Coordinates of C-alpha atoms and ligand atoms in Angstrom, one line a residue:
X6 CA 48.3 122.3 -206.3
X7 CA 46.6 119.9 -208.9
X8 CA 45.8 116.2 -207.9
X9 CA 47.2 113.6 -209.1
X10 CA 44.6 112.4 -210.4
X11 CA 41.6 113.6 -212.1
X12 CA 37.8 113.8 -212.7
X13 CA 37.5 111.5 -215.6
X14 CA 40.6 109.1 -213.9
X15 CA 38.1 109.0 -210.9
X16 CA 34.8 108.0 -213.2
X17 CA 37.4 105.3 -215.4
X18 CA 38.2 103.1 -212.0
X19 CA 34.7 102.8 -211.1
X20 CA 35.3 103.9 -208.0
X21 CA 31.6 106.6 -208.3
X22 CA 29.9 103.5 -208.2
X23 CA 28.0 105.2 -205.6
X24 CA 25.3 106.5 -208.5
X25 CA 24.7 102.8 -207.9
X26 CA 24.7 102.8 -204.0
X27 CA 21.9 105.1 -203.8
X28 CA 19.8 104.4 -205.8
X29 CA 19.5 100.6 -204.4
X30 CA 20.4 102.0 -201.8
X31 CA 19.7 98.4 -198.8
X32 CA 21.1 96.5 -202.3
X33 CA 23.9 96.1 -203.3
X34 CA 25.8 98.4 -205.4
X35 CA 26.4 95.7 -208.6
X36 CA 28.6 97.2 -211.3
X37 CA 31.6 95.9 -213.2
X38 CA 35.3 95.8 -212.2
X39 CA 36.4 98.2 -213.8
X40 CA 39.5 96.6 -216.5
X41 CA 42.8 96.2 -214.6
X42 CA 43.8 98.5 -217.9
X43 CA 42.0 101.6 -217.0
X44 CA 43.3 101.1 -212.8
X45 CA 47.1 100.4 -213.6
X46 CA 46.6 97.9 -211.2
X47 CA 48.7 94.9 -211.9
X48 CA 46.7 91.5 -213.2
X49 CA 46.7 88.9 -209.4
X50 CA 44.4 85.8 -211.9
X51 CA 43.2 85.5 -208.6
X52 CA 40.1 86.1 -206.4
X53 CA 41.0 86.4 -202.0
X54 CA 38.7 87.6 -198.6
X55 CA 40.4 88.2 -195.9
X56 CA 38.2 89.3 -193.4
X57 CA 37.8 88.7 -188.8
X58 CA 37.2 86.1 -187.2
X59 CA 33.1 86.4 -187.1
X60 CA 33.1 87.8 -190.9
X61 CA 32.8 83.9 -192.1
X62 CA 29.4 85.5 -194.2
X63 CA 31.1 88.0 -195.4
X64 CA 33.9 86.4 -197.6
X65 CA 31.4 83.9 -199.2
X66 CA 29.8 87.2 -200.2
X67 CA 32.3 89.1 -201.0
X68 CA 33.2 85.8 -202.4
X69 CA 30.0 85.6 -205.0
X70 CA 30.0 88.4 -205.9
X71 CA 33.1 88.9 -207.3
X72 CA 33.1 86.3 -209.0
X73 CA 30.1 88.2 -210.6
X74 CA 32.3 90.7 -211.9
X75 CA 31.1 93.2 -209.1
X76 CA 33.7 95.3 -208.0
X77 CA 35.9 94.3 -205.1
X78 CA 34.8 97.2 -202.8
X79 CA 31.0 96.7 -203.0
X80 CA 31.7 92.7 -203.1
X81 CA 33.3 93.6 -199.1
X82 CA 30.7 96.0 -197.7
X83 CA 28.0 93.5 -199.1
X84 CA 29.8 90.9 -197.1
X85 CA 30.2 93.3 -193.6
X86 CA 26.6 94.5 -194.1
X87 CA 25.5 91.1 -193.7
X88 CA 27.4 91.4 -190.1
X89 CA 25.8 94.9 -189.4
X90 CA 22.3 93.6 -190.1
X91 CA 22.7 91.7 -187.6
X92 CA 21.7 92.3 -184.8
X93 CA 23.4 89.0 -182.7
X94 CA 26.7 90.5 -183.6
X95 CA 26.9 92.8 -180.4
X96 CA 30.1 95.0 -181.9
X97 CA 28.9 96.3 -185.2
X98 CA 26.4 97.9 -186.5
X99 CA 22.3 97.3 -185.7
X100 CA 22.9 95.0 -182.0
X101 CA 26.0 96.4 -181.2
X102 CA 26.7 97.9 -178.0
X103 CA 25.8 101.3 -176.6
X104 CA 28.3 103.6 -175.6
X105 CA 28.2 104.1 -171.4
X106 CA 25.3 107.0 -171.9
X107 CA 23.2 103.3 -173.8
X108 CA 24.3 104.9 -176.8
X109 CA 24.8 103.2 -180.3
X110 CA 27.7 104.8 -182.4
X111 CA 29.3 103.4 -185.3
X112 CA 32.5 104.1 -186.9
X113 CA 34.1 102.8 -190.4
X114 CA 35.8 103.0 -193.5
X115 CA 36.2 101.6 -196.2
X116 CA 39.2 102.0 -198.7
X117 CA 39.8 101.5 -202.4
X118 CA 43.2 100.5 -204.1
X119 CA 43.3 101.5 -207.5
X120 CA 43.0 105.3 -207.1
X121 CA 44.0 105.5 -202.8
X122 CA 40.7 107.2 -202.0
X123 CA 39.2 106.5 -198.7
X124 CA 36.1 107.2 -196.8
X125 CA 34.7 107.0 -193.2
X126 CA 31.9 108.5 -191.0
X127 CA 33.0 108.3 -186.9
X128 CA 30.3 107.7 -183.8
X129 CA 27.9 108.1 -186.5
X130 CA 23.9 107.3 -184.5
X131 CA 21.1 105.8 -185.7
X132 CA 22.5 104.6 -189.4
X133 CA 22.7 101.4 -189.9
X134 CA 25.5 100.8 -192.5
X135 CA 28.1 102.4 -192.0
X136 CA 30.4 101.2 -194.4
X137 CA 27.6 102.3 -197.3
X138 CA 28.1 105.6 -195.9
X139 CA 31.6 106.0 -195.5
X140 CA 31.3 105.1 -199.5
X141 CA 29.1 107.7 -200.6
X142 CA 32.0 109.8 -198.3
X143 CA 34.5 109.1 -200.9
X144 CA 33.1 109.5 -203.5
X145 CA 30.8 111.9 -202.8
X146 CA 32.2 114.9 -201.6
X147 CA 36.3 116.3 -200.7
X148 CA 36.7 114.8 -197.7
X149 CA 38.2 111.3 -195.9
X150 CA 36.1 111.8 -192.7
X151 CA 33.0 113.1 -191.2
X152 CA 32.0 112.8 -187.6
X153 CA 28.9 112.9 -185.3
X154 CA 26.3 115.3 -186.6
X155 CA 28.0 116.2 -189.4
X156 CA 28.5 112.1 -190.5
X157 CA 24.2 111.4 -189.6
X158 CA 23.2 114.8 -191.8
X159 CA 25.3 114.0 -194.4
X160 CA 23.7 110.4 -194.6
X161 CA 19.9 111.8 -194.7
X162 CA 21.1 113.5 -197.5
X163 CA 21.7 110.4 -199.1
X164 CA 18.5 108.8 -198.5
X165 CA 19.6 106.6 -195.4
X166 CA 16.6 105.8 -193.1
X167 CA 17.4 107.2 -189.7
X168 CA 16.9 103.8 -187.5
X169 CA 17.0 102.7 -183.8
X170 CA 19.8 100.8 -183.5
X171 CA 19.9 99.3 -179.6
X172 CA 18.1 95.8 -179.2
X173 CA 16.9 95.2 -176.8
X174 CA 19.5 92.7 -175.7
X175 CA 22.1 95.6 -176.5
X176 CA 20.1 97.8 -173.9
X177 CA 19.6 94.8 -171.5
X178 CA 23.6 94.4 -171.3
X179 CA 24.1 98.4 -170.9
X180 CA 22.0 98.3 -168.1
X181 CA 22.9 95.5 -166.8
X182 CA 26.7 96.5 -167.1
X183 CA 25.5 100.2 -165.8
X184 CA 23.4 98.4 -162.4
X185 CA 27.5 96.8 -162.0
X186 CA 29.9 99.2 -162.5
X187 CA 30.0 100.1 -159.1
X188 CA 29.6 99.8 -155.9
X189 CA 29.8 103.7 -154.9
X190 CA 26.9 104.6 -157.3
X191 CA 22.8 105.1 -156.7
X192 CA 22.9 102.0 -159.0
X193 CA 21.9 98.3 -157.7
X194 CA 22.7 94.7 -159.7
X195 CA 19.6 92.5 -159.2
X196 CA 21.7 89.4 -157.9
X197 CA 23.6 88.9 -160.3
X198 CA 24.4 84.4 -160.4
X199 CA 20.9 84.1 -160.3
X200 CA 19.8 85.8 -163.6
X201 CA 19.0 83.7 -166.4
X202 CA 22.5 83.1 -168.0
X203 CA 21.1 85.7 -171.5
X204 CA 20.6 88.1 -169.3
X205 CA 24.0 88.4 -167.1
X206 CA 25.8 91.3 -167.9
X207 CA 28.6 91.6 -171.0
X208 CA 31.2 93.2 -169.3
X209 CA 33.7 95.4 -171.7
X210 CA 34.1 94.3 -174.9
X211 CA 35.0 94.5 -178.3
X212 CA 34.6 93.4 -181.7
X213 CA 34.7 94.8 -184.8
X214 CA 34.7 93.3 -188.8
X215 CA 37.0 94.1 -191.3
X216 CA 37.5 92.7 -195.1
X217 CA 40.0 92.5 -197.4
X218 CA 39.5 91.7 -201.5
X219 CA 42.0 91.0 -204.0
X220 CA 39.9 90.4 -207.4
X221 CA 41.7 88.8 -210.5
X222 CA 42.3 92.3 -212.3
X223 CA 44.7 93.1 -209.4
X224 CA 41.9 95.1 -207.2
X225 CA 42.4 95.6 -203.6
X226 CA 39.8 96.9 -201.7
X227 CA 38.8 97.3 -198.3
X228 CA 36.0 98.1 -195.2
X229 CA 35.9 98.0 -191.7
X230 CA 33.5 98.6 -189.3
X231 CA 32.1 98.6 -185.9
X232 CA 30.1 99.8 -182.7
X233 CA 33.6 99.9 -181.4
X234 CA 34.2 99.5 -177.4
X235 CA 31.3 98.9 -175.5
X236 CA 29.9 101.3 -173.3
X237 CA 33.0 103.6 -174.5
X238 CA 32.5 107.2 -173.3
X239 CA 29.9 109.2 -176.1
X240 CA 32.3 111.1 -178.6
X241 CA 35.3 108.2 -178.1
X242 CA 36.7 107.4 -181.7
X243 CA 38.2 104.3 -182.0
X244 CA 40.5 103.1 -185.0
X245 CA 37.8 101.5 -187.8
X246 CA 37.5 104.8 -189.5
X247 CA 40.6 106.1 -189.1
X248 CA 43.4 104.9 -192.3
X249 CA 46.4 103.7 -191.6
X250 CA 44.8 102.5 -188.0
X251 CA 42.1 100.0 -188.8
X252 CA 42.6 100.2 -192.5
X253 CA 45.2 100.8 -194.9
X254 CA 45.2 99.9 -198.5
X255 CA 48.0 100.6 -200.8
X256 CA 47.0 98.2 -204.6
X257 CA 50.8 98.2 -205.2
X258 CA 51.3 96.0 -202.0
X259 CA 49.0 95.1 -200.5
X260 CA 45.9 95.4 -197.7
X261 CA 45.9 95.3 -193.9
X262 CA 43.0 96.2 -191.7
X263 CA 42.4 95.3 -187.5
X264 CA 40.3 94.3 -185.1
X265 CA 40.8 94.8 -181.0
X266 CA 41.8 97.4 -178.6
X267 CA 41.3 100.7 -181.0
X268 CA 43.8 103.1 -178.7
X269 CA 46.4 100.4 -179.4
X270 CA 46.5 100.7 -182.9
X271 CA 45.4 103.9 -183.1
X272 CA 49.1 105.7 -181.4
X273 CA 51.1 103.0 -184.0
X274 CA 49.8 103.7 -187.9
X275 CA 49.8 99.8 -187.2
X276 CA 47.3 98.8 -190.6
X277 CA 50.0 101.1 -192.2
X278 CA 52.7 99.2 -190.7
X279 CA 51.3 95.9 -191.5
X280 CA 51.6 97.4 -195.4
X281 CA 54.9 98.7 -195.2
X282 CA 56.3 95.3 -193.5
X283 CA 54.9 93.7 -197.1
X284 CA 56.7 96.7 -199.1
X285 CA 59.8 95.1 -197.1
X286 CA 58.7 91.8 -198.8
X287 CA 57.8 90.0 -195.5
X288 CA 55.0 87.7 -195.6
X289 CA 51.2 88.8 -195.2
X290 CA 51.7 86.7 -191.6
X291 CA 55.5 88.1 -190.6
X292 CA 54.1 91.7 -191.1
X293 CA 51.1 91.1 -188.8
X294 CA 54.0 89.6 -186.7
X295 CA 56.2 92.0 -186.8
X296 CA 53.6 95.3 -186.5
X297 CA 52.7 93.2 -182.7
X298 CA 55.5 93.0 -181.5
X299 CA 56.3 97.2 -182.5
X300 CA 52.6 96.9 -181.0
X301 CA 53.9 95.7 -177.6
X302 CA 56.9 97.5 -177.4
X303 CA 55.6 100.7 -177.3
X304 CA 53.2 98.8 -175.3
X305 CA 55.8 98.5 -172.4
X306 CA 55.9 102.4 -172.3
X307 CA 52.3 103.7 -171.7
X308 CA 51.1 104.7 -168.1
X309 CA 50.6 101.9 -166.1
X310 CA 47.4 103.7 -165.1
X311 CA 46.1 102.6 -168.6
X312 CA 46.1 99.4 -167.5
X313 CA 47.3 97.6 -170.5
X314 CA 50.6 95.6 -169.9
X315 CA 50.8 92.8 -166.9
X316 CA 53.3 92.9 -164.5
X317 CA 56.1 91.3 -167.1
X318 CA 55.2 94.6 -169.3
X319 CA 53.4 92.2 -172.1
X320 CA 50.2 93.7 -173.2
X321 CA 47.0 92.7 -172.3
X322 CA 44.9 93.5 -174.3
X323 CA 43.3 91.9 -177.7
X324 CA 44.3 93.0 -180.7
X325 CA 44.1 90.8 -184.6
X326 CA 45.6 92.1 -188.2
X327 CA 44.8 91.1 -191.3
X328 CA 46.9 90.9 -194.1
X329 CA 46.3 90.6 -197.6
X330 CA 48.9 91.1 -200.6
X331 CA 48.9 92.1 -204.4
X332 CA 49.6 88.5 -204.9
X333 CA 47.1 86.8 -203.6
X334 CA 49.0 85.9 -200.6
X335 CA 47.2 86.2 -197.0
X336 CA 47.6 86.1 -193.3
X337 CA 46.7 87.3 -189.7
X338 CA 48.2 87.4 -186.2
X339 CA 46.6 88.1 -182.8
X340 CA 48.2 89.5 -179.9
X341 CA 47.6 87.0 -177.2
X342 CA 46.5 83.2 -177.1
X343 CA 44.2 82.4 -179.9
X344 CA 41.7 84.0 -182.9
X345 CA 40.6 82.5 -186.2
X346 CA 40.2 84.8 -189.3
X347 CA 38.2 84.1 -192.6
X348 CA 39.5 83.8 -196.2
X349 CA 37.8 82.0 -198.8
X350 CA 41.3 81.7 -201.4
X351 CA 38.4 80.9 -204.3
X352 CA 37.9 77.2 -203.9
X353 CA 36.9 77.4 -199.8
X354 CA 35.6 79.5 -197.1
X355 CA 37.1 79.1 -193.8
X356 CA 38.1 79.5 -190.6
X357 CA 41.7 79.3 -190.3
X358 CA 44.0 79.8 -187.1
X359 CA 45.8 83.3 -186.4
X360 CA 49.7 82.9 -185.6
X361 CA 50.0 84.6 -182.0
X362 CA 53.0 86.9 -180.7
X363 CA 52.8 85.4 -177.2
X364 CA 51.1 82.3 -176.1
X365 CA 48.2 84.3 -173.5
Ligands
LIG573 N1 38.8 98.4 -183.0 C1 37.5 98.6 -182.4 C2 37.7 99.6 -181.4 O1 38.4 100.2 -180.7 C3 37.4 97.7 -181.5 C4 37.4 96.0 -181.4 O2 38.2 95.3 -183.0 O3 37.3 95.0 -180.7 O4 36.8 100.6 -181.9

């Protein structure tokens, strides 16, 4: 079957900015945004950047770059690179918490509205910026997703440096987790209470960064990047690199991304669902809440042994959705209790409250 997009369309949209990314690896690929006429996108007349609660620096950077004419996809990637590079964010990139073997494995995806193209990597080791590799998968292969060793080989072939991603802090956290995990194995914990607070175990946790952006020309793009669930089984892949789960962009409707328990998301194609609800006329916030309701409804059927629901059948896991529509309206919602998200609306960059489905 012939592709709907010719190579010329692909080039015209500016998606193949990868050449610049390769040459200037480690820096942003600063290329001019394609004109809306060339992409078929409908002018929005506004700039927006929306991210998860850990993404306030990402939205700031994405906005700064888009205003300089950088394409929204390059802008959001440059934004999340700040967090991937930050050893203090233990949920993403360098410094992320490792799997149960003490090895950091990262997942990331990107999606570009005008061409409906996507790229992703899963379970990639030793590469600090999986979001940049995901973009190269989109631009320089015919595939959507590369995993494990294959993803690493691909990144190395494109000149990414092989790095140790396990910081001392993350290693220490893994060691404490390992020692305190079970009283039936041969590992013995230190007296936890006597440990300085900084060394106390970081127990099962998750976190991720998602960032979505829209420029005046009406181009939507998104990225999601993570070290996934801490202490996961080696090889476990979460929702972040799965298009339709951790990220989805439809240039005519809007974009959505997610953080939280990936398994819940994968089983419900949740980011796709958020965008579909926006396509039916819901506001971004309503679409996020309605999707959470759907997930909560399905969660009631999941085996009790998964420990994902409480006695009343309510979800006992964290899940957040972030959404931005083609007009520039945005919203976010969380499953339980309170959560924040970052928004740059073109004037101010701030953390806002997500709507919540259950009070927590
Ligand atoms: N969604 C990520 C995963 O399941 C983790 C998170 O966002 O908390 O891998």
